[in-house]
Amino acid sequence: MQTVRTGLSPMLRQSRPSASILARSIATSSPRPASPPSPRSSTSVASGVTVTQDEASRAFDLAKVGSNQLSLETPRNGVEYALGTMDKIVNWARQGSMWPMVSFPFILMGRRAKLSRRTNELTTFGLACCAVEMMHMAAARYDQDRLGVVFRASPRQSDIMIVAGTLTNKMAPSLRKVYDQMPEPRWVISMGSCANGGGYYHYSYSVVRGCDRIVPVDLYVPGCPPTAEALLYGMLQLQRKMRRSRKGVQWYRR
């Protein structure tokens, strides 16, 4: 054991056993010189994860042959090219004819009461105060009809459900029933903090803490209430999601 490394003289270690034990512990815990890194490995400073060149090349090959989601837009053969072209045409038609059905109690009263034409117009409203901004988007200032977004009163004719407002426990089974009546493909937009996670009534005993516990949600629009611009931007993002879907190619690759 070297005196320079431990900092204790040999005479002190012989006179005091505790000093000898301390010297051995200091020598054991002394840092060792780091071994040079392997030439086939690279360390990321930000994450501290070592990735070898073999792993990186393997990941690149997997992405090249089309194992990730982004490769669905790159066809491998003529069949996938034809299916991808058909998907683009179908997605173009879908994004230009978005027919949302807004959840409202009057929709659920259709079986029990005769709804006049005027009452059918009321079915395009929402559950709570978020419906004001939704009606603002449908008005002349933003004119959602120019995007192909037209409100429908029947779930059989709709492909989008906008849950705008507070969803209560009593309303949840009916909301799920209306969702099941919508034909495929269907999408759900959660509008406002109450629909996203309960919002102001999060700790209430009678409120569902997020409509995603009842129906699968494709898009969340934050805010209390969200502005008409936010909901319109959500519609544009949903159109973008429709454009990127490749149902035919996914079916072929199975």
XYZ file of N, CA and C in Angstrom:
762
model
N 0.857 -1.191 0.000
C 0.000 0.000 0.000
C 0.893 1.242 0.000
N 0.643 2.146 -0.911
C 1.498 3.303 -1.059
C 1.048 4.424 -0.135
N 2.056 5.145 0.386
C 1.763 6.251 1.294
C 1.155 7.435 0.552
N 1.548 7.626 -0.666
C 1.045 8.770 -1.425
C -0.451 8.625 -1.692
N -0.910 7.409 -1.957
C -2.324 7.215 -2.280
C -3.187 7.336 -1.039
N -2.742 6.812 0.077
C -3.575 6.820 1.276
C -3.417 8.084 2.087
N -2.271 8.726 2.025
C -2.046 9.929 2.806
C -1.696 9.633 4.257
N -1.380 8.375 4.633
C -1.048 7.992 6.000
C 0.350 7.388 6.011
N 1.140 7.742 7.019
C 2.506 7.231 7.119
C 2.491 5.792 7.619
N 3.543 4.967 7.315
C 3.591 3.581 7.811
C 3.642 3.511 9.333
N 4.311 4.457 9.987
C 4.387 4.433 11.453
C 3.014 4.633 12.078
N 2.192 5.525 11.492
C 0.863 5.771 12.031
C -0.032 4.553 11.854
N 0.144 3.811 10.739
C -0.682 2.631 10.515
C -0.310 1.513 11.483
N 0.978 1.422 11.860
C 1.384 0.381 12.796
C 0.955 0.691 14.221
N 0.949 1.975 14.604
C 0.601 2.334 15.978
C -0.898 2.310 16.218
N -1.674 2.583 15.206
C -3.126 2.626 15.361
C -3.777 1.651 14.376
N -4.439 0.604 14.861
C -5.115 -0.332 13.931
C -6.220 0.341 13.138
N -6.898 1.311 13.769
C -7.980 1.981 13.039
C -7.450 2.755 11.843
N -6.236 3.302 11.986
C -5.639 4.021 10.864
C -5.317 3.074 9.721
N -4.908 1.833 10.055
C -4.633 0.851 9.004
C -5.907 0.462 8.262
N -7.009 0.304 9.020
C -8.297 -0.024 8.378
C -8.745 1.116 7.470
N -8.538 2.373 7.951
C -8.908 3.530 7.147
C -8.076 3.602 5.878
N -6.807 3.270 5.981
C -5.944 3.305 4.805
C -6.378 2.272 3.779
N -6.759 1.058 4.261
C -7.212 0.025 3.320
C -8.511 0.437 2.623
N -9.402 1.087 3.389
C -10.667 1.509 2.777
C -10.459 2.615 1.754
N -9.522 3.535 2.045
C -9.240 4.604 1.091
C -8.625 4.042 -0.176
N -7.753 3.073 -0.022
C -7.120 2.474 -1.194
C -8.124 1.693 -2.033
N -9.088 1.049 -1.360
C -10.093 0.273 -2.104
C -11.034 1.166 -2.886
N -11.406 2.316 -2.257
C -12.367 3.210 -2.896
C -11.734 4.237 -3.813
N -10.459 4.148 -4.063
C -9.816 5.125 -4.936
C -10.275 4.902 -6.374
N -10.509 5.976 -7.118
C -11.016 5.819 -8.493
C -9.988 5.200 -9.412
N -10.476 4.344 -10.292
C -9.616 3.701 -11.264
C -9.705 4.448 -12.592
N -8.656 4.413 -13.342
C -8.717 5.095 -14.651
C -9.739 4.429 -15.555
N -10.529 5.268 -16.227
C -11.586 4.745 -17.091
C -10.983 4.087 -18.313
N -11.569 2.949 -18.680
C -11.102 2.226 -19.854
C -11.533 2.962 -21.111
N -10.747 2.938 -22.142
C -11.130 3.646 -23.380
C -12.366 3.004 -23.994
N -13.256 3.813 -24.565
C -14.478 3.264 -25.149
C -14.190 2.408 -26.363
N -15.093 1.495 -26.612
C -14.957 0.608 -27.756
C -15.099 1.398 -29.041
N -14.324 1.061 -30.049
C -14.441 1.831 -31.300
C -15.785 1.644 -31.990
N -16.528 0.576 -31.634
C -17.816 0.329 -32.274
C -18.971 0.773 -31.400
N -18.740 1.721 -30.490
C -19.813 2.213 -29.634
C -19.728 3.722 -29.555
N -20.866 4.339 -29.351
C -20.947 5.790 -29.203
C -21.874 6.093 -28.053
N -21.481 7.034 -27.180
C -22.259 7.372 -26.001
C -22.958 8.695 -26.209
N -24.245 8.738 -25.896
C -25.015 9.972 -25.981
C -24.816 10.762 -24.701
N -24.401 12.023 -24.812
C -24.146 12.838 -23.632
C -25.444 13.205 -22.935
N -26.498 13.427 -23.693
C -27.759 13.873 -23.101
C -28.426 12.765 -22.308
N -28.499 11.559 -22.874
C -29.207 10.470 -22.205
C -28.282 9.523 -21.473
N -27.003 9.478 -21.846
C -26.086 8.570 -21.197
C -26.248 7.132 -21.634
N -26.887 6.861 -22.751
C -27.133 5.518 -23.251
C -26.118 5.208 -24.335
N -25.480 4.046 -24.231
C -24.494 3.629 -25.207
C -25.159 2.789 -26.283
N -24.992 3.190 -27.512
C -25.575 2.492 -28.656
C -24.446 2.075 -29.579
N -24.351 0.796 -29.844
C -23.317 0.307 -30.736
C -23.694 0.578 -32.182
N -22.688 0.493 -33.030
C -22.941 0.721 -34.449
C -23.782 -0.391 -35.057
N -23.640 -1.602 -34.517
C -24.466 -2.703 -35.019
C -25.942 -2.458 -34.730
N -26.239 -1.984 -33.507
C -27.632 -1.696 -33.175
C -28.179 -0.555 -34.017
N -27.358 0.463 -34.240
C -27.815 1.589 -35.054
C -28.073 1.169 -36.494
N -27.182 0.344 -37.043
C -27.393 -0.115 -38.421
C -28.594 -1.034 -38.522
N -28.828 -1.853 -37.480
C -29.996 -2.729 -37.490
C -31.283 -1.917 -37.429
N -31.295 -0.868 -36.599
C -32.479 -0.010 -36.528
C -32.709 0.718 -37.845
N -31.618 1.118 -38.497
C -31.770 1.788 -39.792
C -32.317 0.834 -40.845
N -31.874 -0.421 -40.805
C -32.382 -1.399 -41.767
C -33.860 -1.681 -41.541
N -34.266 -1.767 -40.255
C -35.678 -1.997 -39.971
C -36.535 -0.841 -40.466
N -36.054 0.381 -40.268
C -36.810 1.530 -40.762
C -36.824 1.577 -42.285
N -35.754 1.064 -42.895
C -35.678 1.104 -44.352
C -36.653 0.130 -44.997
N -36.807 -1.054 -44.405
C -37.721 -2.045 -44.989
C -39.160 -1.766 -44.625
N -39.405 -0.872 -43.682
C -40.787 -0.488 -43.415
C -41.378 -1.095 -42.175
N -40.648 -1.166 -41.074
C -41.196 -1.721 -39.846
C -41.880 -0.681 -38.989
N -41.665 0.600 -39.227
C -42.278 1.633 -38.412
C -43.516 2.179 -39.103
N -44.234 3.051 -38.384
C -45.494 3.582 -38.897
C -45.281 4.532 -40.064
N -44.179 5.269 -40.052
C -43.953 6.243 -41.114
C -43.717 5.582 -42.462
N -43.239 4.337 -42.467
C -42.960 3.672 -43.733
C -44.214 3.226 -44.457
N -45.386 3.364 -43.831
C -46.619 3.006 -44.522
C -46.858 3.892 -45.732
N -46.287 5.083 -45.738
C -46.446 5.979 -46.871
C -45.498 5.639 -48.012
N -44.551 4.719 -47.772
C -43.607 4.304 -48.811
C -43.970 2.902 -49.272
N -44.496 2.726 -50.468
C -44.903 1.383 -50.915
C -43.700 0.502 -51.207
N -43.865 -0.795 -50.968
C -42.810 -1.762 -51.250
C -42.946 -2.389 -52.629
N -44.177 -2.506 -53.102
C -44.410 -3.140 -54.391
C -45.598 -2.460 -55.063
N -46.017 -3.022 -56.192
C -47.109 -2.429 -56.941
C -48.452 -2.515 -56.250
N -48.667 -3.612 -55.505
C -49.939 -3.764 -54.794
C -50.080 -2.694 -53.720
N -49.015 -2.469 -52.960
C -49.069 -1.433 -51.931
C -49.194 -0.042 -52.551
N -48.619 0.143 -53.722
C -48.773 1.440 -54.391
C -50.228 1.681 -54.775
N -50.900 0.630 -55.282
C -52.309 0.772 -55.653
C -53.181 0.984 -54.425
N -52.913 0.209 -53.362
C -53.695 0.373 -52.139
C -53.452 1.736 -51.506
N -52.193 2.195 -51.537
C -51.903 3.514 -50.989
C -52.584 4.628 -51.760
N -52.670 4.470 -53.084
C -53.380 5.468 -53.885
C -54.866 5.487 -53.560
N -55.447 4.297 -53.387
C -56.858 4.235 -53.000
C -57.080 4.845 -51.621
N -56.129 4.601 -50.701
C -56.240 5.206 -49.367
C -56.213 6.727 -49.449
N -55.370 7.260 -50.309
C -55.301 8.714 -50.448
C -56.606 9.288 -50.983
N -57.217 8.581 -51.929
C -58.489 9.066 -52.484
C -59.586 9.015 -51.434
N -59.646 7.896 -50.691
C -60.670 7.760 -49.650
C -60.448 8.783 -48.546
N -59.197 8.986 -48.140
C -58.908 9.970 -47.094
C -59.238 11.388 -47.549
N -58.993 11.669 -48.826
C -59.353 12.988 -49.357
C -60.859 13.208 -49.302
N -61.621 12.168 -49.611
C -63.078 12.297 -49.547
C -63.563 12.421 -48.107
N -62.922 11.698 -47.193
C -63.354 11.749 -45.794
C -63.051 13.097 -45.158
N -61.876 13.622 -45.423
C -61.521 14.886 -44.780
C -62.314 16.053 -45.340
N -62.932 15.881 -46.503
C -63.755 16.929 -47.062
C -65.226 16.792 -46.746
N -65.596 15.752 -46.023
C -67.005 15.543 -45.648
C -67.079 15.072 -44.204
N -66.593 15.897 -43.302
C -66.617 15.581 -41.873
C -67.969 15.997 -41.304
N -68.734 15.012 -40.861
C -70.068 15.270 -40.327
C -70.067 14.975 -38.835
N -69.863 15.973 -38.010
C -69.851 15.716 -36.557
C -71.256 15.670 -35.976
N -71.400 14.861 -34.952
C -72.631 14.816 -34.173
C -72.268 15.210 -32.756
N -72.844 16.274 -32.284
C -72.500 16.809 -30.982
C -73.404 16.179 -29.942
N -72.818 15.694 -28.860
C -73.604 15.040 -27.817
C -74.447 16.065 -27.077
N -75.735 15.813 -26.986
C -76.671 16.706 -26.312
C -77.840 15.879 -25.810
N -78.443 16.199 -24.669
C -79.530 15.362 -24.152
C -80.700 15.199 -25.107
N -80.949 16.189 -25.979
C -82.082 16.061 -26.888
C -81.891 14.912 -27.872
N -80.636 14.579 -28.176
C -80.393 13.449 -29.065
C -80.898 12.164 -28.425
N -80.711 12.049 -27.128
C -81.074 10.829 -26.432
C -82.565 10.737 -26.168
N -83.293 11.813 -26.406
C -84.741 11.798 -26.207
C -85.490 11.444 -27.484
N -84.754 11.089 -28.533
C -85.399 10.849 -29.812
C -86.358 9.679 -29.796
N -86.095 8.666 -28.985
C -86.976 7.503 -28.943
C -88.265 7.786 -28.189
N -88.219 8.689 -27.229
C -89.373 8.904 -26.358
C -90.271 10.034 -26.830
N -89.720 10.979 -27.543
C -90.505 12.150 -27.938
C -90.395 12.359 -29.425
N -91.436 12.917 -29.991
C -91.424 13.284 -31.393
C -90.694 14.619 -31.538
N -89.637 14.594 -32.289
C -88.828 15.797 -32.431
C -89.227 16.518 -33.706
N -89.575 17.764 -33.557
C -89.894 18.572 -34.724
C -88.607 18.992 -35.424
N -88.766 19.680 -36.539
C -87.586 20.126 -37.266
C -86.794 21.132 -36.445
N -87.487 21.964 -35.709
C -86.811 22.941 -34.871
C -86.028 22.253 -33.763
N -86.581 21.213 -33.171
C -85.870 20.502 -32.114
C -84.665 19.759 -32.674
N -84.771 19.271 -33.889
C -83.639 18.607 -34.507
C -82.467 19.564 -34.692
N -82.767 20.830 -34.923
C -81.684 21.800 -35.022
C -80.991 21.983 -33.671
N -81.733 21.817 -32.594
C -81.126 21.972 -31.277
C -80.198 20.819 -30.930
N -80.304 19.720 -31.644
C -79.445 18.589 -31.331
C -77.984 18.839 -31.697
N -77.716 19.900 -32.426
C -76.335 20.198 -32.780
C -75.639 21.048 -31.720
N -76.249 21.240 -30.573
C -75.607 21.986 -29.492
C -74.782 21.025 -28.635
N -74.244 21.516 -27.513
C -73.359 20.709 -26.696
C -73.909 20.459 -25.317
N -73.041 19.962 -24.445
C -73.442 19.579 -23.096
C -73.421 20.745 -22.126
N -72.541 21.717 -22.334
C -72.394 22.804 -21.356
C -71.948 24.063 -22.087
N -71.220 24.929 -21.375
C -70.889 26.250 -21.908
C -69.927 26.188 -23.091
N -69.245 25.071 -23.317
C -68.366 24.962 -24.486
C -69.148 25.029 -25.790
N -70.454 24.762 -25.713
C -71.265 24.794 -26.931
C -71.344 26.190 -27.524
N -71.155 27.225 -26.714
C -71.198 28.594 -27.239
C -70.061 28.814 -28.234
N -68.866 28.358 -27.880
C -67.733 28.494 -28.793
C -67.888 27.581 -30.001
N -68.510 26.437 -29.804
C -68.737 25.543 -30.937
C -69.725 26.152 -31.931
N -70.764 26.795 -31.415
C -71.697 27.494 -32.301
C -71.021 28.687 -32.970
N -70.071 29.291 -32.265
C -69.307 30.392 -32.865
C -68.510 29.906 -34.069
N -67.952 28.695 -33.971
C -67.218 28.144 -35.103
C -68.153 27.845 -36.278
N -69.393 27.469 -35.977
C -70.346 27.164 -37.044
C -70.973 28.409 -37.650
N -70.776 29.572 -37.038
C -71.390 30.804 -37.534
C -70.596 31.361 -38.716
N -70.989 32.554 -39.148
C -70.447 33.111 -40.387
C -68.999 33.572 -40.251
N -68.532 33.848 -39.034
C -67.169 34.378 -38.901
C -66.130 33.333 -39.286
N -66.307 32.100 -38.844
C -65.351 31.034 -39.146
C -65.872 30.084 -40.221
N -67.177 29.912 -40.314
C -67.807 29.193 -41.424
C -67.193 27.808 -41.612
N -67.529 26.915 -40.692
C -66.979 25.569 -40.763
C -67.463 24.797 -41.992
N -68.547 25.237 -42.627
C -69.046 24.527 -43.804
C -68.054 24.555 -44.958
N -67.198 25.554 -45.000
C -66.229 25.628 -46.103
C -65.196 24.516 -46.014
N -65.052 23.907 -44.836
C -64.150 22.772 -44.657
C -64.860 21.437 -44.811
N -66.140 21.470 -45.114
C -66.900 20.233 -45.217
C -67.433 19.729 -43.902
N -67.381 20.542 -42.853
C -67.860 20.153 -41.523
C -69.314 20.590 -41.401
N -70.213 19.618 -41.363
C -71.645 19.891 -41.301
C -72.220 19.094 -40.139
N -72.925 19.774 -39.239
C -73.524 19.101 -38.096
C -74.694 18.238 -38.541
N -74.767 17.048 -37.964
C -75.863 16.135 -38.227
C -76.557 15.803 -36.916
N -77.863 15.524 -37.006
C -78.650 15.267 -35.804
C -78.721 13.796 -35.457
N -78.384 12.923 -36.382
C -78.517 11.486 -36.158
C -77.143 10.843 -36.082
N -76.923 9.932 -35.151
C -75.627 9.239 -35.101
C -75.402 8.326 -36.293
N -76.464 7.892 -36.962
C -76.311 7.019 -38.128
C -75.679 7.755 -39.305
N -75.791 9.062 -39.330
C -75.263 9.860 -40.426
C -73.966 10.573 -40.067
N -73.430 10.324 -38.901
C -72.270 11.073 -38.409
C -71.052 10.169 -38.350
N -69.906 10.779 -38.475
C -68.646 10.062 -38.293
C -67.746 10.711 -37.258
N -68.157 11.833 -36.678
C -67.385 12.521 -35.640
C -68.324 12.885 -34.501
N -67.870 12.649 -33.291
C -68.614 13.071 -32.102
C -67.790 14.106 -31.351
N -68.390 15.245 -31.091
C -67.751 16.297 -30.305
C -68.396 16.302 -28.927
N -67.644 15.898 -27.926
C -68.125 15.928 -26.544
C -67.733 17.283 -25.975
N -68.669 18.201 -25.958
C -68.410 19.580 -25.549
C -69.128 19.857 -24.244
N -68.396 19.816 -23.140
C -69.002 20.132 -21.858
C -68.807 19.039 -20.829
N -69.503 19.197 -19.722
C -69.375 18.293 -18.580
C -70.168 17.021 -18.825
N -69.531 15.888 -18.621
C -70.178 14.584 -18.774
C -70.440 14.008 -17.389
N -71.701 13.789 -17.063
C -72.079 13.252 -15.758
C -72.160 11.732 -15.812
N -72.254 11.130 -14.639
C -72.331 9.672 -14.562
C -73.627 9.137 -15.163
N -74.712 9.878 -15.024
C -75.976 9.439 -15.611
C -75.956 9.544 -17.133
N -75.191 10.481 -17.633
C -75.131 10.697 -19.078
C -74.178 9.727 -19.760
N -73.254 9.141 -19.028
C -72.208 8.320 -19.629
C -72.742 7.095 -20.376
N -73.667 6.290 -19.807
C -74.169 5.133 -20.582
C -74.869 5.535 -21.871
N -75.620 6.618 -21.831
C -76.302 7.076 -23.042
C -75.309 7.576 -24.083
N -74.251 8.225 -23.613
C -73.231 8.692 -24.544
C -72.553 7.518 -25.238
N -72.279 6.468 -24.488
C -71.675 5.276 -25.087
C -72.635 4.602 -26.069
N -73.905 4.616 -25.763
C -74.889 4.016 -26.661
C -74.956 4.779 -27.981
N -74.912 6.098 -27.900
C -74.916 6.902 -29.123
C -73.633 6.676 -29.917
N -72.521 6.524 -29.224
C -71.254 6.263 -29.916
C -71.297 4.925 -30.645
N -71.893 3.923 -30.033
C -71.984 2.612 -30.679
C -72.881 2.635 -31.910
N -73.791 3.588 -31.990
C -74.674 3.687 -33.146
C -74.013 4.363 -34.339
N -72.872 4.966 -34.143
C -72.176 5.637 -35.245
C -71.466 4.604 -36.113
N -71.511 4.746 -37.426
C -70.832 3.783 -38.306
C -69.323 4.009 -38.313
N -68.599 2.965 -38.676
C -67.148 3.063 -38.835
C -66.817 3.640 -40.208
N -65.723 4.384 -40.307
C -64.819 4.846 -39.254
C -65.403 6.045 -38.528
N -65.078 6.169 -37.263
C -65.622 7.241 -36.433
C -64.506 7.817 -35.571
N -64.664 9.073 -35.243
C -63.675 9.781 -34.440
C -64.389 10.557 -33.344
N -63.666 10.821 -32.261
C -64.218 11.538 -31.110
C -63.289 12.701 -30.784
N -63.869 13.876 -30.599
C -63.144 15.079 -30.186
C -63.629 15.466 -28.797
N -62.707 15.555 -27.863
C -63.019 15.998 -26.504
C -62.731 17.489 -26.415
N -63.772 18.270 -26.201
C -63.657 19.728 -26.227
C -63.813 20.290 -24.824
N -62.798 20.998 -24.355
C -62.875 21.659 -23.061
C -62.290 20.832 -21.934
N -61.946 21.513 -20.859
C -61.317 20.848 -19.719
C -62.272 19.906 -19.006
N -63.576 20.196 -19.016
C -64.535 19.302 -18.357
C -64.612 17.964 -19.071
N -64.613 17.989 -20.396
C -64.637 16.742 -21.151
C -63.284 16.047 -21.129
N -62.199 16.803 -21.012
C -60.867 16.200 -20.999
C -60.572 15.479 -19.694
N -60.884 16.120 -18.564
C -60.544 15.497 -17.290
C -61.431 15.892 -16.133
N -62.610 16.386 -16.383
C -63.488 16.815 -15.302
C -63.490 18.304 -15.087
N -62.338 18.944 -15.321
C -62.257 20.394 -15.244
C -62.619 20.954 -13.880
N -63.497 21.934 -13.873
C -63.908 22.603 -12.639
C -64.633 21.646 -11.705
N -65.266 20.633 -12.256
C -66.038 19.672 -11.455
C -65.294 18.349 -11.303
N -63.974 18.415 -11.281
C -63.175 17.186 -11.235
C -63.450 16.373 -9.970
N -63.657 17.048 -8.845
C -63.854 16.354 -7.573
C -65.330 16.177 -7.228
N -66.194 16.393 -8.176
C -67.618 16.179 -7.925
C -67.942 14.689 -7.968
N -68.898 14.284 -7.163
C -69.261 12.867 -7.095
C -70.064 12.409 -8.305
N -70.594 13.331 -9.072
C -71.506 12.980 -10.162
C -70.932 13.249 -11.548
N -69.648 13.546 -11.646
C -69.043 13.933 -12.922
C -67.990 12.903 -13.314
N -67.985 12.527 -14.579
C -66.964 11.634 -15.123
C -65.685 12.436 -15.354
N -64.582 11.950 -14.846
C -63.308 12.666 -14.939
C -62.627 12.363 -16.275
N -63.268 12.821 -17.314
C -62.733 12.607 -18.653
C -63.618 11.683 -19.461
N -64.044 12.137 -20.627
C -64.900 11.282 -21.453
C -64.135 10.134 -22.082
N -62.784 10.153 -21.999
C -62.029 9.024 -22.533
C -62.184 7.773 -21.692
N -62.813 7.871 -20.539
C -63.159 6.683 -19.767
C -64.390 5.979 -20.321
N -65.128 6.652 -21.168
C -66.356 6.089 -21.725
C -66.178 5.747 -23.197
N -65.599 6.637 -23.962
C -65.392 6.429 -25.397
C -63.933 6.736 -25.729
N -63.365 6.084 -26.732
C -61.983 6.410 -27.133
C -61.915 7.774 -27.799
N -60.976 8.581 -27.371
C -60.845 9.960 -27.848
C -59.668 10.041 -28.814
N -59.883 10.684 -29.938
C -58.837 10.871 -30.939
C -58.154 12.226 -30.838
N -58.850 13.230 -30.316
C -58.288 14.580 -30.290
C -58.801 15.317 -29.064
N -57.892 15.991 -28.355
C -58.245 16.786 -27.182
C -58.055 18.268 -27.511
N -59.071 19.049 -27.208
C -59.004 20.502 -27.384
C -59.011 21.132 -25.997
N -57.880 21.654 -25.504
C -57.835 22.216 -24.149
C -58.469 23.592 -24.091
N -58.830 23.985 -22.872
C -59.400 25.309 -22.652
C -60.643 25.243 -21.798
N -60.998 26.389 -21.195
C -62.194 26.450 -20.350
C -62.868 27.819 -20.530
N -63.706 27.978 -21.520
C -63.874 27.044 -22.648
C -62.837 27.325 -23.723
N -62.557 26.369 -24.588
C -61.649 26.647 -25.705
C -62.283 27.600 -26.705
N -61.471 28.352 -27.352
C -61.978 29.315 -28.323
C -62.421 28.608 -29.602
N -63.134 29.353 -30.419
C -63.556 28.794 -31.706
C -62.356 28.504 -32.598
N -61.306 29.319 -32.471
C -60.094 29.060 -33.245
C -59.452 27.747 -32.830
N -59.478 27.439 -31.525
C -58.893 26.189 -31.049
C -59.653 24.982 -31.587
N -60.970 25.053 -31.578
C -61.756 23.943 -32.113
C -61.565 23.811 -33.615
N -61.458 24.925 -34.303
C -61.210 24.875 -35.742
C -59.834 24.287 -36.036
N -58.853 24.634 -35.217
C -57.524 24.039 -35.370
C -57.563 22.542 -35.079
N -58.386 22.134 -34.115
C -58.552 20.708 -33.852
C -59.154 19.973 -35.036
N -60.097 20.603 -35.720
C -60.661 19.998 -36.923
C -59.595 19.827 -38.003
N -58.737 20.819 -38.145
C -57.661 20.721 -39.134
C -56.675 19.622 -38.772
N -56.394 19.456 -37.486
C -55.505 18.377 -37.065
C -56.140 17.015 -37.286
N -57.442 16.921 -37.107
C -58.130 15.662 -37.381
C -58.104 15.347 -38.872
N -58.224 16.350 -39.716
C -58.078 16.131 -41.147
C -56.672 15.655 -41.497
N -55.695 16.194 -40.801
C -54.322 15.740 -41.024
C -54.153 14.283 -40.611
N -54.787 13.891 -39.527
C -54.737 12.499 -39.100
C -55.413 11.589 -40.116
N -56.492 12.049 -40.703
C -57.169 11.254 -41.734
C -56.283 11.082 -42.961
N -55.568 12.122 -43.341
C -54.712 12.044 -44.522
C -53.585 11.043 -44.342
N -53.092 10.886 -43.134
C -51.945 10.020 -42.889
C -52.329 8.566 -42.650
N -53.588 8.260 -42.565
C -54.008 6.877 -42.319
C -53.866 6.058 -43.595
N -53.431 4.810 -43.439
C -53.260 3.876 -44.548
C -53.893 2.543 -44.156
N -55.204 2.492 -44.176
C -55.908 1.285 -43.765
C -55.678 0.139 -44.742
N -55.684 0.445 -46.031
C -55.485 -0.607 -47.020
C -54.104 -1.220 -46.950
N -53.076 -0.394 -46.782
C -51.712 -0.907 -46.688
C -51.537 -1.717 -45.411
N -52.117 -1.272 -44.314
C -52.041 -2.040 -43.075
C -52.711 -3.396 -43.223
N -53.850 -3.434 -43.890
C -54.530 -4.714 -44.108
C -53.688 -5.638 -44.979
N -53.014 -5.102 -45.983
C -52.208 -5.928 -46.880
C -50.983 -6.485 -46.169
N -50.375 -5.723 -45.278
C -49.155 -6.172 -44.603
C -49.423 -7.162 -43.485
N -50.657 -7.358 -43.135
C -50.959 -8.369 -42.129
C -50.784 -9.775 -42.684
